[in-house]
Short mmCIF file of C-alpha atoms in Angstrom, two decimals:
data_model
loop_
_atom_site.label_atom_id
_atom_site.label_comp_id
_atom_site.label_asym_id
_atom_site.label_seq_id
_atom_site.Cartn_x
_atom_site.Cartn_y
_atom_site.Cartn_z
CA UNK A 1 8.87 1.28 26.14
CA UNK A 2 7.70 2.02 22.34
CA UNK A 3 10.45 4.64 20.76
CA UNK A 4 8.36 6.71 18.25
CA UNK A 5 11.91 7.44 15.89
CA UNK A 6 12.19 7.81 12.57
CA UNK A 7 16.10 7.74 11.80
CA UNK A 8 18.45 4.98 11.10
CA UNK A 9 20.30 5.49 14.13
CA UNK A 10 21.74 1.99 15.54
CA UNK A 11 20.80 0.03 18.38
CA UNK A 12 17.27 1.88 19.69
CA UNK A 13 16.44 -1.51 21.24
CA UNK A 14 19.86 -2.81 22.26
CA UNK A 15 20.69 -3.37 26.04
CA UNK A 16 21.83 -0.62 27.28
CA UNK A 17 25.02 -2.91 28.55
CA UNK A 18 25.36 -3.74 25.31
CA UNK A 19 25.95 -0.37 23.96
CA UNK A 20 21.93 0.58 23.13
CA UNK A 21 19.33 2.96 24.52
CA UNK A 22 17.31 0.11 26.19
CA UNK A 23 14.04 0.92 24.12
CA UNK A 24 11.63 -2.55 24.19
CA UNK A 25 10.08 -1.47 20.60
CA UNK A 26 10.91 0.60 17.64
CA UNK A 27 8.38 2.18 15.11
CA UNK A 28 9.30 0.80 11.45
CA UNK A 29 8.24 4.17 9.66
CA UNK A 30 10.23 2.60 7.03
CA UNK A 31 7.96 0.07 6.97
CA UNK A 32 4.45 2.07 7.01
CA UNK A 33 5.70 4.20 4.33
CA UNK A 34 6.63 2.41 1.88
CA UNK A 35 3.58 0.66 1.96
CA UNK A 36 0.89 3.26 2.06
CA UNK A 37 2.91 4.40 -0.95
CA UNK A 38 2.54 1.09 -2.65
CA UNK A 39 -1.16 0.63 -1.87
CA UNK A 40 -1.64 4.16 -3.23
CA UNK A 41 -1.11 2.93 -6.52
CA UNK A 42 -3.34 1.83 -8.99
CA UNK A 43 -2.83 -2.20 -8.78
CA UNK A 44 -2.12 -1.94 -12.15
CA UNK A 45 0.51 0.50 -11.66
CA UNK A 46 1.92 -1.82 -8.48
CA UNK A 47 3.52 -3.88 -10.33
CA UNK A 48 6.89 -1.19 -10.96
CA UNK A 49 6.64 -0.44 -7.06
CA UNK A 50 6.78 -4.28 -5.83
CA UNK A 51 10.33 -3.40 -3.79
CA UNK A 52 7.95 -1.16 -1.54
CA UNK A 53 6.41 -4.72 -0.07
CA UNK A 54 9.70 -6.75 0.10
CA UNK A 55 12.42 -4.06 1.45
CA UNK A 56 11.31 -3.88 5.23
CA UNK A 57 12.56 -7.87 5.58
CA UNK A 58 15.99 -6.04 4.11
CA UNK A 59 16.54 -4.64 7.89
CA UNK A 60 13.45 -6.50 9.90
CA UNK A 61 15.82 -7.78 12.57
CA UNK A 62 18.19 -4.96 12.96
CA UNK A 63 15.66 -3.81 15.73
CA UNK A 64 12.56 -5.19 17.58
CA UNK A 65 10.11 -3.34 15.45
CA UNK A 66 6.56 -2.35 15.70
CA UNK A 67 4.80 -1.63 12.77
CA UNK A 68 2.38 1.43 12.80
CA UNK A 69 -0.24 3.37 11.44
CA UNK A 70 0.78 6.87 12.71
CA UNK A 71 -1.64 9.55 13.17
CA UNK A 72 0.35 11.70 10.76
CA UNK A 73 -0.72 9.66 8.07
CA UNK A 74 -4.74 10.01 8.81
CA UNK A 75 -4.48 13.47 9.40
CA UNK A 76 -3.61 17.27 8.11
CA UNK A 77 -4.96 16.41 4.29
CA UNK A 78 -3.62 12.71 4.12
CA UNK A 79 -6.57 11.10 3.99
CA UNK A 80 -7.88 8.23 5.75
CA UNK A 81 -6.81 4.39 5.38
CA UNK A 82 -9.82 3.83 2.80
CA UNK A 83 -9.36 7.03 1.36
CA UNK A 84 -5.67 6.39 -0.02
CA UNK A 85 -6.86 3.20 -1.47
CA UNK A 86 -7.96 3.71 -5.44
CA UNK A 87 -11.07 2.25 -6.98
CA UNK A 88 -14.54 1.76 -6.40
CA UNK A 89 -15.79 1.13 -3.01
CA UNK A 90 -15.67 -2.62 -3.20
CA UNK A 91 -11.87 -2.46 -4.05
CA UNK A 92 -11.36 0.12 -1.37
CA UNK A 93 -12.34 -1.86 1.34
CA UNK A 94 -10.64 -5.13 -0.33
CA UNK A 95 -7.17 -3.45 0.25
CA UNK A 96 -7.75 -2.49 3.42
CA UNK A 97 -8.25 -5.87 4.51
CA UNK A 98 -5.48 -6.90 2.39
CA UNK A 99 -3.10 -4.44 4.05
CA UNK A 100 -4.36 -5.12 7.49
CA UNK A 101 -3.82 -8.96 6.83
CA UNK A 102 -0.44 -8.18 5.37
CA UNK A 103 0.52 -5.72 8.67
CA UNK A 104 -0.36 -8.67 11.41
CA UNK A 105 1.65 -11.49 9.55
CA UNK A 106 4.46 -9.48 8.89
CA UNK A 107 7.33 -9.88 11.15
CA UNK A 108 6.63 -7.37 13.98
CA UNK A 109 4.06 -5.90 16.43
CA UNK A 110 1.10 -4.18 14.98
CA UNK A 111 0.01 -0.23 16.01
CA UNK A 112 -3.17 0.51 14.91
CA UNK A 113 -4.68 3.97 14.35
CA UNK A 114 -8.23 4.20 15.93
CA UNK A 115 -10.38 4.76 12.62
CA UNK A 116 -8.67 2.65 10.27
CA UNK A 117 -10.42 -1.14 12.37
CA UNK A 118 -13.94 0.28 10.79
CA UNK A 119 -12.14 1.95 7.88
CA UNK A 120 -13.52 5.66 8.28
CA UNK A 121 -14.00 7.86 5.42
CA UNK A 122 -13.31 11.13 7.38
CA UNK A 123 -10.02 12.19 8.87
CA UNK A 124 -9.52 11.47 12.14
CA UNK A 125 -10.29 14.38 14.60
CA UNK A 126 -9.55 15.01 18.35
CA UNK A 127 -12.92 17.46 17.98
CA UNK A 128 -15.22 14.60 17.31
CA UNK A 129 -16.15 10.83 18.23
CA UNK A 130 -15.12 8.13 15.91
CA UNK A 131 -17.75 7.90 12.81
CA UNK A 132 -19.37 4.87 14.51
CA UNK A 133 -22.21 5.09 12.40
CA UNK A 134 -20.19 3.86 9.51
CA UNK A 135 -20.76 -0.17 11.13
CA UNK A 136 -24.10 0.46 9.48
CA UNK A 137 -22.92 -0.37 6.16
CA UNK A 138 -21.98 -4.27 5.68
CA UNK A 139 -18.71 -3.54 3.85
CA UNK A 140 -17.30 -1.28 6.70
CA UNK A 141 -18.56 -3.74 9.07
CA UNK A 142 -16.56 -6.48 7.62
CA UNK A 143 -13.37 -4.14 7.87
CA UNK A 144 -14.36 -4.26 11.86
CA UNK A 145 -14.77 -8.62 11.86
CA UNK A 146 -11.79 -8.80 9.53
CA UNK A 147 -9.56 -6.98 12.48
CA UNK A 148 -11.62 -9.04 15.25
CA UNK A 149 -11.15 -12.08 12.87
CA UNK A 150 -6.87 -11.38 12.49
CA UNK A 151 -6.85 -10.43 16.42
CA UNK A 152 -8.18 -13.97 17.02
CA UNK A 153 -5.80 -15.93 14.85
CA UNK A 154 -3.10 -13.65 15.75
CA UNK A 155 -3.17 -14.72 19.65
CA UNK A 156 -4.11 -18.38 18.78
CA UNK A 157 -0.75 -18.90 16.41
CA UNK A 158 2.62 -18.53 18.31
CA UNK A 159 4.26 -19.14 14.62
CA UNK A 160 2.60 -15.23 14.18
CA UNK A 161 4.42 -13.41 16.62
CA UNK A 162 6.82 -15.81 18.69
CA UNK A 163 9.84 -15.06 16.17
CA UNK A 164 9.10 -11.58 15.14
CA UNK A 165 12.61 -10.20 16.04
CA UNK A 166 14.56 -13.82 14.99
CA UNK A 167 14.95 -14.50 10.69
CA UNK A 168 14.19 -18.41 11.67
CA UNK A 169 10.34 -16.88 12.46
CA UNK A 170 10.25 -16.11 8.67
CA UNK A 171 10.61 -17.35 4.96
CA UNK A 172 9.50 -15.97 2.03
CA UNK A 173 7.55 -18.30 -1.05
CA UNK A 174 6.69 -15.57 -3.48
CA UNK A 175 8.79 -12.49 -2.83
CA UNK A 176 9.27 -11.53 -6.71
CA UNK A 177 5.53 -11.90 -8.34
CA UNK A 178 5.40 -8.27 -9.44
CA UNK A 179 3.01 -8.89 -12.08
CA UNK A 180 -0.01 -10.68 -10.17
CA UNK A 181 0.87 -7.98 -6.71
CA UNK A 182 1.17 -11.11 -4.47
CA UNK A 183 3.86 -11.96 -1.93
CA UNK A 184 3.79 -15.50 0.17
CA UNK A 185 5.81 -16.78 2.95
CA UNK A 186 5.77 -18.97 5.99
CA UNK A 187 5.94 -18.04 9.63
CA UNK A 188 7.41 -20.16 12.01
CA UNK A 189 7.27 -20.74 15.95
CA UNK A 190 9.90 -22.11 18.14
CA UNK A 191 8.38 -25.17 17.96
CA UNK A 192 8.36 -25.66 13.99
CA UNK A 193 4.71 -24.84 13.85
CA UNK A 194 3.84 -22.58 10.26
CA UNK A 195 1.49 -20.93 8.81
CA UNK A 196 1.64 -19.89 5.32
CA UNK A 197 0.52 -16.30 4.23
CA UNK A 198 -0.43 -15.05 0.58
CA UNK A 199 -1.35 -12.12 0.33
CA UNK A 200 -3.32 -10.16 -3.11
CA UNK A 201 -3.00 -6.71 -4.13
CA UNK A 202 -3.90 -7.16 -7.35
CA UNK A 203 -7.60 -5.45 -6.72
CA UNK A 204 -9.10 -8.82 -8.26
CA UNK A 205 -9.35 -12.06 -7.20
CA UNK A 206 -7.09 -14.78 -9.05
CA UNK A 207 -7.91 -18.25 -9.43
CA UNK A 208 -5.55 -21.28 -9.76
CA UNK A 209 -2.74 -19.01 -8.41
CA UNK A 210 0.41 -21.55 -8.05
CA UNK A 211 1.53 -21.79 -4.26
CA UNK A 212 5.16 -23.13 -3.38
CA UNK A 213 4.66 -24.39 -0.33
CA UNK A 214 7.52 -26.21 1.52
CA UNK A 215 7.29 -28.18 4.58
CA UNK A 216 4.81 -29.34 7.22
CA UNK A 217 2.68 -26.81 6.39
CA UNK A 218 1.50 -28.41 3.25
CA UNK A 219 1.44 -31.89 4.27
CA UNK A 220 4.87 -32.22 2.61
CA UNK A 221 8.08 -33.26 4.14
CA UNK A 222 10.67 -30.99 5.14
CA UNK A 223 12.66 -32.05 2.34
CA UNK A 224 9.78 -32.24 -0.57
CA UNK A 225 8.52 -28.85 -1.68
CA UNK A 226 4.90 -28.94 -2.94
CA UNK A 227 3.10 -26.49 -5.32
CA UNK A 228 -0.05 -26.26 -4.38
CA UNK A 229 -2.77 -24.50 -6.49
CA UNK A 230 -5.18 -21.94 -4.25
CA UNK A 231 -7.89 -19.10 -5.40
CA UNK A 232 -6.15 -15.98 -3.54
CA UNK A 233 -9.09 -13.27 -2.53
CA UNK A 234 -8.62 -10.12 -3.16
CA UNK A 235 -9.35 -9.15 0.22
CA UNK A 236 -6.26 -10.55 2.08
CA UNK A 237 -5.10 -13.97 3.33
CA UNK A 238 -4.78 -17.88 2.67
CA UNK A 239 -3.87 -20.10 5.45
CA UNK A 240 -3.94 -23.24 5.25
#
């Protein structure tokens, strides 16, 4: 059971004979809201808003979390996903395959609006159908493979989703690059597997971007951090 709660009110997905309510899941609105603020912004205004990326791993383990796109914030004069993005239309579409790529790596399930996988213009609307026609247009049609693309990797990499509720599942790289709008860190599985995740909202790409990378999942040993030099797209992840 998902418990769609927006307070700070302890223990939502305790045992109940531990003193909880019992709930398997708990919406992070926390989460969602402080970053549809942040991608709001103009990227060159993200910079002074940075904390809005960082503060959810603050409190990601004192539940098991899902992290959502709630209907409130597609509807009633909010705008779409691609709407609250600024810039032209190729920048649009970059950061909502930036945030999408930034939702499924983050520690936590994923809840995903219907609308936002082909990245809709219109609000959604219980009166109508979905505006399928929108696939016709390559860049909205890459919005739809990006989410088929993440869905793949996602279920194909335990080190994405086997320690979402346990801090050994995560460590952050980059958590303080306020100026370029990046943030890096490695996910882990129980069986020391990693993947490494940098993610751009800078609205541009940015070549020879300087990677710390500890650990097997740059080649290095445990002990012998690397930096490894990577062009970072605007338009969402590097994995190695």
């Amino acid at each position: 059971m998902i418990a769609e709660e927006s307070t700070a009110w302890p223990g939502v997905t305790k045992p109940t004979d531990a003193g909880g309510i019992g709930f398997g899941l708990k919406w992070n609105m926390g989460w969602m809201n402080d970053t549809l603020r942040y991608v709001e912004e103009e990227p060159i205004n993200r910079r002074y808003h940075h904390n809005l990326l960082t503060f959810s791993l603050v409190y990601a383990y004192s539940e098991q979390f899902v992290l959502p796109i709630s209907h409130d914030e597609v509807v009633h004069g909010k705008g779409s996903l691609v709407r609250k993005m600024p810039g032209d239309l190729w920048q649009k579409l970059a950061n909502v395959r930036a945030y999408l790529a930034y939702q499924w790596s983050h520690p936590g399930k994923q809840l995903l609006f219907m609308g936002c996988e082909i990245a809709q213009w219109d609000e959604w609307s219980e009166a109508r159908s979905l505006d399928w026609a929108t696939l016709g247009d390559p860049g909205h049609a890459g919005v739809l493979q990006t989410v088929r693309d993440l869905n793949a990797f996602y279920r194909a990499t335990p080190a994405l989703w086997e320690l979402d509720h346990d801090p050994a599942g995560f460590q952050w790289l980059v958590a303080d690059d306020a100026g370029h709008d990046v943030v890096a860190y490695v996910r882990r599985d129980r069986r020391g597997g990693e993947v490494v995740v940098a993610v751009n909202f800078a609205g541009i790409p940015q070549e020879e971007y300087r990677l710390p990378c500890p650990g097997p999942a740059c080649g290095a040993r445990p002990s012998t951090p690397t930096r490894r030099r990577t062009a970072v797209p605007a338009s969402g992840t590097w994995a190695p």
